Amino acid sequence: MVRTVAVIGAGPSGLTSIKSCLEEGLEPTCFESSDDIGGLWRFKEHPDPGRANIYQSVIINSSKEMMSYSDFPPPAHLPNNMHHSQLLIYLRLYAETFDLFKHIVFQTTVVSVRQRPDFPVSGQWEVETERTEGQRETQVFDAVMVCTGHFTQPHLPLNDFPGIEEFEGRYLHSWEYRSAEGLQGKRVVVVGIGNSGGDIAVDASRVAEQVYLSTRKGAWVVSRVGAGGLPGDLVGTSRLDKLLQKLFPFWITRMMEKNLNQSFDHRLYGLQPKHGFFAQIPVVNDDLPGRIISGRVLIKPNIREIRGSSVAFEDGSVVDKVDVVVFATGYNYDFPFLPSGLLASSSHRLSLYRNVFPLGLARPSLAVVGFICNLGAINPLAEMQARWATRVFKGLLTLPSEEAMLQDIKRDTSTLQNRFACLERHPLQVDHIPYLDSMAEELGVRPNLLGLLLREPGVGLRVLLGPCTPYQYRLRGPGQWDGARQAILTQWERVAQPFRTRMAAQPESRTRASCSLRLTLTLSGAVLLLTLYTRHSLSSLLSHPTGLLYKMYSPSETMWGWK
């Protein structure tokens, strides 16, 4: 019988793992090597090696409603896309509300996790820890949840850049970058166009003489600001959108790319990638196109070699007098405290069943939580993993046979390779809604869409038309939350609240709402079904699904403060 659980790391995944343990009546002890919660999202002026870190200007890419925990809606006054300091406020409120702090042991590093001699029978682990002062202690736990993420070990492939060791300027990994301080008047080359590379290029360009952003493959760039000024990830991320994408994958991809190129031509800007939009996580950056059009950031191809203070690119161009090179080249991943070989890998991908449970254990008493990436927020995925893992620990859910799990991993790996442009630094990419739904199905918490549409059309239409916020997974089953319906019904109000810093005058035609919210939603559903049978409307839906759905399902005028 599992009772005690060691949780390693007090970041977003660790916090929701503690809470999931408590929901199942387990006794968690969380070991955090630093002196506070937050993990990646806690800015450190002087970070220690082996710990995640961010730069001062980081704004989260996911909006607050999409990245929230499923039973803890974010405060309405917080901005939709929060600065990292505001996200830390949300995490602290979560930890305080559910009394998680008392289960965390700070300034304690996990040195090793070993199976006990009687593991095939007990499933227990010996967890050795070390305090900041040097004291070591070994404790026995019935289960372990690994929540350390994969942004702790910078990947710095210097061998791929001939001459870098003789570079006359300074070079660093993005992990070391704090702010643009010290880059005034400098010539800066940023290598890599992931989200970090784009952010750092923009940040540095505000003070540097010139910034060059070097990329091998290019990238699709999206804005946090979506249709009608709404957070971009709230529009076009519904269950209906996912269904359309599944039914018409080529068409939807091409239309998405067409819409992005209408904002700015990626080929003209030197950013056009070879892969399709949904094959790789895009760069979320509101400012990069503006920095390119103003010449503050110049896009360059891959670096061929470095000679003294000059950087030569593969197109034959050379930039002289370079002062700083920033390598935004991703991270390696490793779990040095775990037994060697426990987390076997295949094709750059760890052999984890459902990206959570390692194979080869006589007892499923170790889970990896939050080691995943997707086109969307990580918090809901980590929470679902933790909810599922703790029920497996308790024996309320059982895993398939070893052979069945291995076959499942092989199928997932094949899908990963066929569907996504796989990168060694991002080996565990998943499809957001399908992944959540598959785990929710096993847990018994997947929303019953048909039942909701029949019994509660207001909630059902929101669940269908989106956005697919995490509260949907608290409507029923284990962990059901009485506030889930209200959280869904009020999510647009929380979106609108931070915009209300100045109430602009509205045209006379908008002085009154034309009908009640319930009637609006019901008619929206009827019109939507009608469009699916109308050739012209279907064509419009496919060419711009987010725009049409937004027009049909935008928040009511009264919700936005119109009187």
Coordinates of C-alpha atoms in Angstrom, one line a residue:
M1 CA 0.0 0.0 0.0
V2 CA 1.5 3.3 -1.1
R3 CA 1.4 6.0 1.6
T4 CA 4.5 8.2 1.5
V5 CA 5.6 9.9 -1.7
A6 CA 8.8 11.9 -2.4
V7 CA 8.3 14.8 -4.8
I8 CA 11.5 16.1 -6.3
G9 CA 11.2 19.8 -7.2
A10 CA 8.8 22.6 -6.2
G11 CA 8.2 24.2 -9.5
P12 CA 4.7 24.2 -11.2
S13 CA 4.9 20.4 -11.8
G14 CA 6.0 19.7 -8.2
L15 CA 3.3 21.8 -6.6
T16 CA 0.5 20.1 -8.5
S17 CA 2.1 16.8 -7.7
I18 CA 2.0 17.6 -4.0
K19 CA -1.7 18.6 -4.3
S20 CA -2.6 15.5 -6.2
C21 CA -1.0 13.3 -3.5
L22 CA -3.1 15.1 -0.9
E23 CA -6.3 14.6 -2.9
E24 CA -5.6 10.9 -2.8
G25 CA -4.8 10.8 0.9
L26 CA -1.1 10.3 0.3
E27 CA 1.7 11.9 2.4
P28 CA 4.0 13.9 0.1
T29 CA 7.4 15.3 1.1
C30 CA 8.8 17.7 -1.6
F31 CA 12.5 18.3 -1.8
E32 CA 13.5 21.6 -3.3
S33 CA 17.1 22.5 -3.8
S34 CA 16.6 26.3 -3.7
D35 CA 15.0 28.4 -1.0
D36 CA 11.6 29.1 -2.6
I37 CA 9.0 27.6 -5.0
G38 CA 8.6 28.4 -8.7
G39 CA 11.3 26.4 -10.4
L40 CA 11.9 27.9 -13.9
W41 CA 9.6 30.8 -13.2
R42 CA 11.5 32.2 -10.3
F43 CA 14.1 34.7 -11.6
K44 CA 17.5 34.4 -10.0
E45 CA 20.0 37.2 -10.3
H46 CA 22.8 34.7 -9.6
P47 CA 21.5 31.2 -10.5
D48 CA 23.3 28.1 -9.5
P49 CA 24.4 25.4 -12.0
G50 CA 21.9 22.6 -12.3
R51 CA 18.9 24.9 -11.7
A52 CA 16.5 26.4 -14.3
N53 CA 16.7 30.1 -15.0
I54 CA 15.0 32.8 -17.0
Y55 CA 15.9 36.3 -18.1
Q56 CA 14.4 39.4 -16.6
S57 CA 12.1 40.3 -19.5
V58 CA 10.3 37.0 -19.8
I59 CA 6.5 37.1 -20.4
I60 CA 4.7 33.8 -20.5
N61 CA 3.5 32.6 -23.9
S62 CA 0.3 31.0 -22.7
S63 CA -2.5 33.1 -21.4
K64 CA -3.6 32.8 -17.7
E65 CA -6.8 30.9 -18.5
M66 CA -5.0 28.3 -20.5
M67 CA -2.1 27.8 -18.1
S68 CA -4.1 27.7 -14.9
Y69 CA -4.6 24.6 -12.7
S70 CA -8.0 23.0 -13.2
D71 CA -9.5 23.9 -9.9
F72 CA -7.7 27.3 -9.3
P73 CA -8.7 30.0 -11.8
P74 CA -6.3 32.9 -11.8
P75 CA -7.3 36.2 -10.1
A76 CA -9.2 38.3 -12.6
H77 CA -7.0 41.3 -12.2
L78 CA -3.8 39.6 -13.4
P79 CA -2.9 40.3 -17.0
N80 CA -3.7 37.6 -19.5
N81 CA -0.1 37.0 -20.5
M82 CA 1.8 37.5 -17.2
H83 CA 5.3 38.6 -16.5
H84 CA 7.2 35.8 -14.7
S85 CA 6.9 37.7 -11.4
Q86 CA 3.1 37.7 -11.7
L87 CA 3.1 34.0 -12.6
L88 CA 5.1 33.4 -9.4
I89 CA 2.3 35.3 -7.5
Y90 CA -0.2 32.8 -9.0
L91 CA 1.9 29.8 -8.0
R92 CA 2.3 31.2 -4.5
L93 CA -1.4 31.7 -4.1
Y94 CA -2.0 28.2 -5.3
A95 CA 0.5 26.8 -2.7
E96 CA -1.0 28.9 0.1
T97 CA -4.6 28.1 -0.8
F98 CA -4.1 24.3 -0.7
D99 CA -1.6 24.5 2.2
L100 CA 1.3 23.0 0.2
F101 CA 4.2 24.8 1.8
K102 CA 4.2 22.6 4.9
H103 CA 5.1 19.6 2.7
I104 CA 8.1 21.3 1.1
V105 CA 11.7 20.9 2.5
F106 CA 13.8 23.8 1.0
Q107 CA 17.5 23.9 0.4
T108 CA 17.6 20.2 0.1
T109 CA 19.0 18.4 -3.0
V110 CA 18.1 14.9 -3.9
V111 CA 21.4 13.1 -4.4
S112 CA 20.2 9.6 -5.3
V113 CA 17.0 7.5 -5.7
R114 CA 17.6 3.8 -5.3
Q115 CA 15.3 0.8 -5.2
R116 CA 15.3 -1.0 -1.8
P117 CA 16.4 -4.6 -1.8
D118 CA 12.8 -5.8 -1.4
F119 CA 11.6 -3.5 -4.3
P120 CA 9.8 -6.3 -6.2
V121 CA 7.6 -6.8 -3.2
S122 CA 7.4 -3.3 -1.5
G123 CA 8.0 -1.0 -4.5
Q124 CA 9.9 1.3 -2.1
W125 CA 12.7 3.7 -2.8
E126 CA 15.7 5.0 -0.7
V127 CA 16.0 8.7 -1.3
E128 CA 19.2 10.3 -0.3
T129 CA 19.3 14.1 0.2
E130 CA 21.8 16.7 1.0
R131 CA 21.2 20.0 2.8
T132 CA 22.8 23.2 1.8
E133 CA 25.1 22.9 4.9
G134 CA 26.3 19.5 3.7
Q135 CA 24.3 17.1 6.0
R136 CA 23.1 14.0 4.2
E137 CA 20.1 11.9 5.1
T138 CA 18.4 8.8 3.6
Q139 CA 14.7 8.2 3.8
V140 CA 12.4 5.5 2.6
F141 CA 9.4 6.3 0.4
D142 CA 6.6 4.2 -1.1
A143 CA 6.7 6.2 -4.3
V144 CA 8.6 9.0 -6.1
M145 CA 7.5 11.8 -8.4
V146 CA 10.3 13.4 -10.5
C147 CA 9.3 17.0 -11.3
T148 CA 12.7 18.7 -12.2
G149 CA 11.9 19.5 -15.8
H150 CA 14.5 19.8 -18.5
F151 CA 15.8 23.4 -18.5
T152 CA 18.7 22.9 -16.2
Q153 CA 21.6 21.7 -18.3
P154 CA 22.5 24.1 -21.2
H155 CA 23.3 22.5 -24.5
L156 CA 26.4 24.4 -25.8
P157 CA 27.5 22.7 -29.1
L158 CA 30.8 24.6 -29.5
N159 CA 32.2 21.9 -31.9
D160 CA 29.6 23.0 -34.4
F161 CA 31.1 26.5 -34.5
P162 CA 34.7 26.4 -35.7
G163 CA 36.8 29.2 -34.2
I164 CA 34.6 29.9 -31.3
E165 CA 37.4 29.0 -28.8
E166 CA 39.5 31.9 -30.3
F167 CA 36.6 34.3 -30.4
E168 CA 37.9 37.7 -29.3
G169 CA 34.5 38.7 -27.8
R170 CA 32.3 37.1 -25.2
Y171 CA 30.1 34.1 -25.7
L172 CA 27.4 32.6 -23.4
H173 CA 24.4 30.3 -23.4
S174 CA 20.9 31.8 -23.1
W175 CA 20.8 30.2 -19.6
E176 CA 23.3 32.8 -18.4
Y177 CA 21.5 35.8 -20.0
R178 CA 19.8 38.1 -17.5
S179 CA 19.1 41.3 -19.3
A180 CA 20.4 43.7 -21.9
E181 CA 22.5 45.5 -19.3
G182 CA 26.1 45.7 -20.6
L183 CA 25.1 45.3 -24.3
Q184 CA 24.8 49.0 -25.0
G185 CA 26.5 49.9 -28.3
K186 CA 27.6 46.3 -28.9
R187 CA 27.3 44.0 -31.9
V188 CA 25.5 40.9 -30.8
V189 CA 24.9 37.6 -32.6
V190 CA 22.1 35.4 -31.2
V191 CA 22.3 31.7 -32.4
G192 CA 18.9 29.9 -32.5
I193 CA 15.4 31.0 -33.2
G194 CA 13.4 29.2 -30.5
N195 CA 11.4 31.3 -28.0
S196 CA 14.5 32.2 -26.0
G197 CA 16.5 33.2 -29.1
G198 CA 13.7 35.5 -30.4
D199 CA 13.2 37.1 -26.9
I200 CA 16.9 37.7 -26.4
A201 CA 17.3 39.2 -29.9
V202 CA 14.5 41.6 -29.3
D203 CA 15.6 42.5 -25.8
A204 CA 19.2 43.1 -26.8
S205 CA 18.2 45.1 -29.9
R206 CA 16.8 47.9 -27.7
V207 CA 20.3 48.9 -26.6
A208 CA 22.8 47.2 -28.9
E209 CA 24.3 48.8 -31.9
Q210 CA 23.1 45.8 -34.0
V211 CA 21.7 42.4 -33.4
Y212 CA 22.0 39.5 -35.8
L213 CA 19.7 36.5 -35.3
S214 CA 21.2 33.3 -36.8
T215 CA 18.9 30.4 -37.7
R216 CA 19.4 27.2 -39.6
K217 CA 15.8 26.3 -40.4
G218 CA 13.7 29.4 -39.7
A219 CA 10.4 29.4 -37.8
W220 CA 6.8 30.3 -37.8
V221 CA 6.3 33.4 -35.6
V222 CA 2.9 34.0 -33.8
S223 CA 1.7 36.8 -31.6
R224 CA 0.2 36.6 -28.1
V225 CA -2.4 39.0 -29.5
G226 CA -5.1 37.1 -31.4
A227 CA -8.3 37.9 -33.2
G228 CA -10.1 41.0 -31.8
G229 CA -7.2 41.6 -29.4
L230 CA -8.0 38.5 -27.4
P231 CA -5.1 36.3 -26.1
G232 CA -4.0 34.4 -29.2
D233 CA -4.3 30.9 -27.5
L234 CA -7.9 31.5 -26.6
V235 CA -8.9 31.6 -30.3
G236 CA -8.7 28.6 -32.5
T237 CA -7.8 26.1 -29.7
S238 CA -11.2 24.5 -29.1
R239 CA -12.3 20.9 -29.5
L240 CA -14.1 21.9 -32.7
D241 CA -10.8 23.4 -34.0
K242 CA -9.0 20.2 -33.2
L243 CA -11.7 18.2 -35.0
L244 CA -11.4 20.4 -38.1
Q245 CA -7.6 20.0 -38.0
K246 CA -8.0 16.2 -37.9
L247 CA -10.5 16.1 -40.7
F248 CA -8.7 18.6 -43.0
P249 CA -5.1 18.6 -41.9
F250 CA -3.5 19.9 -45.1
W251 CA -6.1 22.6 -45.6
I252 CA -6.0 23.9 -42.1
T253 CA -2.2 24.0 -42.1
R254 CA -2.1 25.9 -45.3
M255 CA -4.7 28.4 -44.1
M256 CA -2.9 28.9 -40.9
E257 CA 0.3 29.6 -42.7
K258 CA -1.5 31.9 -45.1
N259 CA -3.0 33.9 -42.3
L260 CA 0.4 34.2 -40.6
N261 CA 2.0 35.4 -43.8
Q262 CA -0.8 38.0 -44.2
S263 CA 0.5 39.6 -40.9
F264 CA 4.1 39.5 -42.3
D265 CA 5.6 37.5 -45.1
H266 CA 7.9 35.0 -43.4
R267 CA 9.8 34.5 -46.7
L268 CA 10.4 38.2 -47.1
Y269 CA 11.6 38.4 -43.5
G270 CA 14.0 35.5 -43.9
L271 CA 12.1 33.3 -41.5
Q272 CA 10.2 30.9 -43.7
P273 CA 10.8 27.3 -42.4
K274 CA 10.5 24.1 -44.4
H275 CA 8.2 22.5 -41.9
G276 CA 4.5 23.1 -41.6
F277 CA 3.0 25.2 -38.8
F278 CA 1.8 22.3 -36.7
A279 CA 5.0 20.2 -37.1
Q280 CA 7.0 22.2 -34.6
I281 CA 6.3 24.6 -31.7
P282 CA 6.2 28.1 -33.2
V283 CA 8.1 31.2 -31.8
V284 CA 5.7 33.3 -29.8
N285 CA 7.0 36.9 -30.1
D286 CA 5.0 40.1 -30.5
D287 CA 8.0 42.3 -31.2
L288 CA 10.3 40.4 -33.5
P289 CA 8.7 41.5 -36.8
G290 CA 8.8 45.1 -35.7
R291 CA 12.5 44.8 -34.8
I292 CA 13.2 43.2 -38.2
I293 CA 11.3 45.9 -40.2
S294 CA 13.2 48.6 -38.3
G295 CA 16.5 46.9 -39.0
R296 CA 17.3 46.5 -35.3
V297 CA 17.4 42.7 -35.8
L298 CA 18.9 41.2 -39.0
I299 CA 18.1 37.6 -39.8
K300 CA 21.1 35.5 -40.9
P301 CA 21.7 31.9 -41.8
N302 CA 23.7 29.4 -39.8
I303 CA 27.3 30.3 -38.8
R304 CA 30.0 28.7 -40.9
E305 CA 33.0 29.8 -38.8
I306 CA 34.3 32.5 -36.4
R307 CA 37.6 34.3 -37.1
G308 CA 38.8 36.5 -34.3
S309 CA 36.0 39.0 -33.9
S310 CA 34.4 38.2 -37.3
V311 CA 31.5 35.8 -37.8
A312 CA 31.1 34.2 -41.2
F313 CA 27.7 32.8 -42.2
E314 CA 26.8 30.0 -44.7
D315 CA 25.6 32.5 -47.3
G316 CA 29.1 33.9 -47.5
S317 CA 28.3 37.1 -45.6
V318 CA 30.6 38.2 -42.8
V319 CA 29.9 40.5 -39.8
D320 CA 33.0 42.1 -38.3
K321 CA 33.7 43.4 -34.8
V322 CA 31.2 41.2 -33.1
D323 CA 31.3 41.7 -29.3
V324 CA 28.9 39.0 -28.0
V325 CA 27.5 35.7 -29.2
V326 CA 24.5 34.2 -27.3
F327 CA 23.8 30.6 -27.9
A328 CA 20.1 29.9 -27.6
T329 CA 20.7 26.3 -28.4
G330 CA 18.4 24.5 -26.0
Y331 CA 19.1 22.1 -23.2
N332 CA 20.2 18.6 -22.5
Y333 CA 18.2 16.5 -20.2
D334 CA 19.3 14.1 -17.6
F335 CA 18.2 12.8 -14.2
P336 CA 21.6 12.1 -12.5
F337 CA 20.0 11.1 -9.2
L338 CA 18.1 8.1 -10.8
P339 CA 19.6 4.7 -11.3
S340 CA 21.6 4.4 -14.5
G341 CA 19.5 3.0 -17.3
L342 CA 16.2 3.4 -15.6
L343 CA 15.0 6.0 -18.1
A344 CA 16.1 4.3 -21.4
S345 CA 15.8 6.4 -24.5
S346 CA 14.9 5.7 -28.1
S347 CA 15.2 8.2 -31.0
H348 CA 16.0 11.0 -28.6
R349 CA 12.8 10.1 -26.6
L350 CA 12.7 8.6 -23.2
S351 CA 10.9 5.3 -22.9
L352 CA 8.1 6.5 -20.7
Y353 CA 4.6 5.1 -20.9
R354 CA 2.3 8.0 -21.5
N355 CA 5.4 10.2 -20.9
V356 CA 5.1 9.4 -17.2
F357 CA 6.0 5.8 -16.1
P358 CA 9.4 4.1 -17.0
L359 CA 9.3 0.5 -18.1
G360 CA 11.0 -2.4 -16.4
L361 CA 9.9 -1.7 -12.8
A362 CA 8.4 -4.5 -10.8
R363 CA 6.1 -1.9 -9.2
P364 CA 4.9 1.3 -10.9
S365 CA 6.0 3.5 -8.0
L366 CA 8.1 6.1 -9.9
A367 CA 6.6 8.8 -12.2
V368 CA 8.1 11.6 -14.2
V369 CA 5.8 14.7 -14.2
G370 CA 6.0 17.7 -16.5
F371 CA 8.8 16.4 -18.7
I372 CA 6.9 17.2 -21.9
C373 CA 6.4 19.9 -24.5
N374 CA 3.5 21.0 -26.7
L375 CA 1.8 23.8 -28.6
G376 CA 0.2 25.1 -25.4
A377 CA 0.7 25.4 -21.7
I378 CA 2.5 22.8 -19.7
N379 CA 0.7 23.2 -16.3
P380 CA -2.6 21.5 -17.3
L381 CA -0.6 18.5 -18.7
A382 CA 1.6 18.2 -15.7
E383 CA -1.5 18.4 -13.4
M384 CA -3.2 15.6 -15.4
Q385 CA -0.1 13.5 -15.3
A386 CA 0.1 13.9 -11.5
R387 CA -3.6 13.1 -11.0
W388 CA -3.2 10.0 -13.1
A389 CA 0.1 8.9 -11.4
T390 CA -1.2 9.2 -7.9
R391 CA -4.2 7.0 -8.7
V392 CA -1.9 4.4 -10.2
F393 CA 0.2 4.6 -7.0
K394 CA -2.9 3.8 -4.9
G395 CA -3.8 0.9 -7.1
L396 CA -7.1 2.5 -8.3
L397 CA -5.8 2.4 -11.8
T398 CA -3.6 -0.3 -13.3
L399 CA -1.0 -0.1 -16.1
P400 CA -1.0 -2.5 -19.0
S401 CA 1.5 -5.3 -19.4
E402 CA 5.1 -4.4 -20.1
E403 CA 4.7 -5.6 -23.7
A404 CA 1.6 -3.5 -24.2
M405 CA 3.3 -0.4 -22.8
L406 CA 6.3 -0.9 -25.0
Q407 CA 4.1 -1.2 -28.1
D408 CA 2.3 2.0 -27.0
I409 CA 5.6 3.8 -26.7
K410 CA 6.7 2.6 -30.2
R411 CA 3.4 3.8 -31.7
D412 CA 3.8 7.2 -30.0
T413 CA 7.4 7.5 -31.2
S414 CA 6.3 6.7 -34.7
T415 CA 3.5 9.3 -34.5
L416 CA 6.0 11.8 -33.1
Q417 CA 8.4 11.3 -36.0
N418 CA 5.7 11.4 -38.7
R419 CA 3.7 14.2 -37.2
F420 CA 6.3 16.6 -35.8
A421 CA 9.7 18.0 -36.9
C422 CA 11.4 16.1 -34.1
L423 CA 14.3 17.9 -32.4
E424 CA 16.8 16.3 -30.1
R425 CA 16.1 19.1 -27.5
H426 CA 12.3 18.6 -27.7
P427 CA 11.8 14.8 -27.7
L428 CA 8.5 14.6 -25.9
Q429 CA 6.2 16.8 -27.9
V430 CA 2.5 15.8 -27.7
D431 CA -0.9 17.1 -29.1
H432 CA -2.4 19.2 -26.3
I433 CA -6.1 18.3 -26.3
P434 CA -5.8 14.6 -27.5
Y435 CA -3.1 14.0 -24.8
L436 CA -5.2 15.5 -22.1
D437 CA -8.3 13.7 -23.2
S438 CA -6.6 10.3 -23.4
M439 CA -5.4 10.5 -19.8
A440 CA -8.7 12.0 -18.7
E441 CA -10.6 9.1 -20.2
E442 CA -8.6 6.7 -18.0
L443 CA -9.2 8.8 -15.0
G444 CA -12.9 9.2 -15.7
V445 CA -12.8 13.0 -15.9
R446 CA -13.1 13.6 -19.6
P447 CA -16.1 16.0 -20.1
N448 CA -19.2 14.3 -21.5
L449 CA -19.8 16.7 -24.4
L450 CA -23.1 15.3 -25.6
G451 CA -24.5 15.2 -22.1
L452 CA -23.5 18.8 -21.4
L453 CA -25.0 20.0 -24.6
L454 CA -28.3 18.4 -23.8
R455 CA -28.4 19.2 -20.0
E456 CA -26.5 22.5 -19.8
P457 CA -26.1 24.0 -23.3
G458 CA -24.4 27.1 -22.0
V459 CA -21.5 25.0 -20.5
G460 CA -21.6 22.5 -23.3
L461 CA -21.2 25.1 -26.1
R462 CA -18.3 26.6 -24.2
V463 CA -16.7 23.2 -23.9
L464 CA -17.2 22.5 -27.6
L465 CA -16.3 25.9 -29.0
G466 CA -13.6 26.7 -26.5
P467 CA -11.2 27.7 -25.4
C468 CA -10.3 24.3 -24.0
T469 CA -9.5 25.6 -20.5
P470 CA -8.4 23.1 -17.8
Y471 CA -11.6 23.5 -15.8
Q472 CA -13.3 21.1 -18.2
Y473 CA -11.5 18.3 -16.4
R474 CA -13.1 19.0 -13.1
L475 CA -16.7 18.7 -14.2
R476 CA -17.0 15.0 -13.3
G477 CA -15.3 12.0 -11.9
P478 CA -12.5 11.7 -9.3
G479 CA -11.4 15.2 -8.2
Q480 CA -14.7 16.7 -9.3
W481 CA -14.8 20.4 -8.3
D482 CA -18.1 22.1 -7.6
G483 CA -16.7 25.4 -9.0
A484 CA -15.8 24.0 -12.4
R485 CA -19.0 25.1 -14.1
Q486 CA -18.8 28.6 -12.7
A487 CA -15.1 28.8 -13.7
I488 CA -16.0 28.0 -17.3
L489 CA -19.0 30.4 -17.4
T490 CA -16.9 33.3 -16.0
Q491 CA -13.6 32.7 -17.9
W492 CA -14.3 35.5 -20.4
E493 CA -14.9 37.9 -17.6
R494 CA -11.5 37.1 -16.2
V495 CA -10.1 37.7 -19.7
A496 CA -11.8 41.1 -19.9
Q497 CA -11.0 42.3 -16.4
P498 CA -7.3 43.4 -16.9
F499 CA -8.3 45.4 -20.0
R500 CA -10.6 47.6 -18.0
T501 CA -8.1 50.3 -17.1
R502 CA -9.9 52.8 -19.2
M503 CA -13.5 52.4 -20.3
A504 CA -13.7 53.9 -23.8
A505 CA -17.0 55.3 -25.1
Q506 CA -19.0 52.9 -27.3
P507 CA -21.1 53.6 -30.3
E508 CA -24.8 54.1 -29.7
S509 CA -25.6 50.8 -31.4
R510 CA -23.7 49.0 -28.7
T511 CA -25.5 50.6 -25.7
R512 CA -27.6 47.5 -25.0
A513 CA -27.0 43.8 -25.3
S514 CA -29.3 42.3 -27.9
C515 CA -30.2 39.2 -26.0
S516 CA -29.3 37.1 -23.0
L517 CA -26.0 35.1 -22.9
R518 CA -27.9 31.8 -22.9
L519 CA -29.9 32.7 -26.0
T520 CA -26.7 34.0 -27.7
L521 CA -24.9 30.7 -27.1
T522 CA -27.8 28.6 -28.2
L523 CA -28.2 30.5 -31.4
S524 CA -24.4 30.4 -32.0
G525 CA -24.6 26.6 -31.7
A526 CA -27.5 26.4 -34.2
V527 CA -25.7 28.7 -36.7
L528 CA -22.5 26.7 -36.3
L529 CA -24.3 23.4 -37.1
L530 CA -26.0 25.1 -40.1
T531 CA -22.6 26.3 -41.5
L532 CA -21.3 22.8 -41.5
Y533 CA -24.0 21.9 -44.1
T534 CA -23.5 25.0 -46.1
R535 CA -20.8 24.8 -48.8
H536 CA -20.0 28.5 -48.8
S537 CA -19.9 28.7 -45.0
L538 CA -17.8 25.6 -44.8
S539 CA -15.3 27.1 -47.1
S540 CA -15.1 30.2 -45.0
L541 CA -14.7 28.1 -41.9
L542 CA -11.8 26.2 -43.3
S543 CA -10.1 29.3 -44.7
H544 CA -10.2 31.2 -41.4
P545 CA -11.7 29.0 -38.6
T546 CA -10.6 31.2 -35.8
G547 CA -12.0 34.3 -37.3
L548 CA -15.4 32.8 -38.0
L549 CA -15.7 31.1 -34.6
Y550 CA -14.7 34.3 -32.9
K551 CA -17.4 36.2 -34.6
M552 CA -20.0 33.6 -33.7
Y553 CA -18.8 33.0 -30.2
S554 CA -17.3 36.3 -28.9
P555 CA -18.0 37.4 -25.4
S556 CA -21.3 39.4 -25.0
E557 CA -21.1 43.1 -25.0
T558 CA -22.1 43.4 -21.3
M559 CA -19.2 41.1 -20.4
W560 CA -16.8 43.7 -21.9
G561 CA -18.3 46.5 -19.9
W562 CA -20.6 47.9 -22.6
K563 CA -23.8 49.3 -21.1

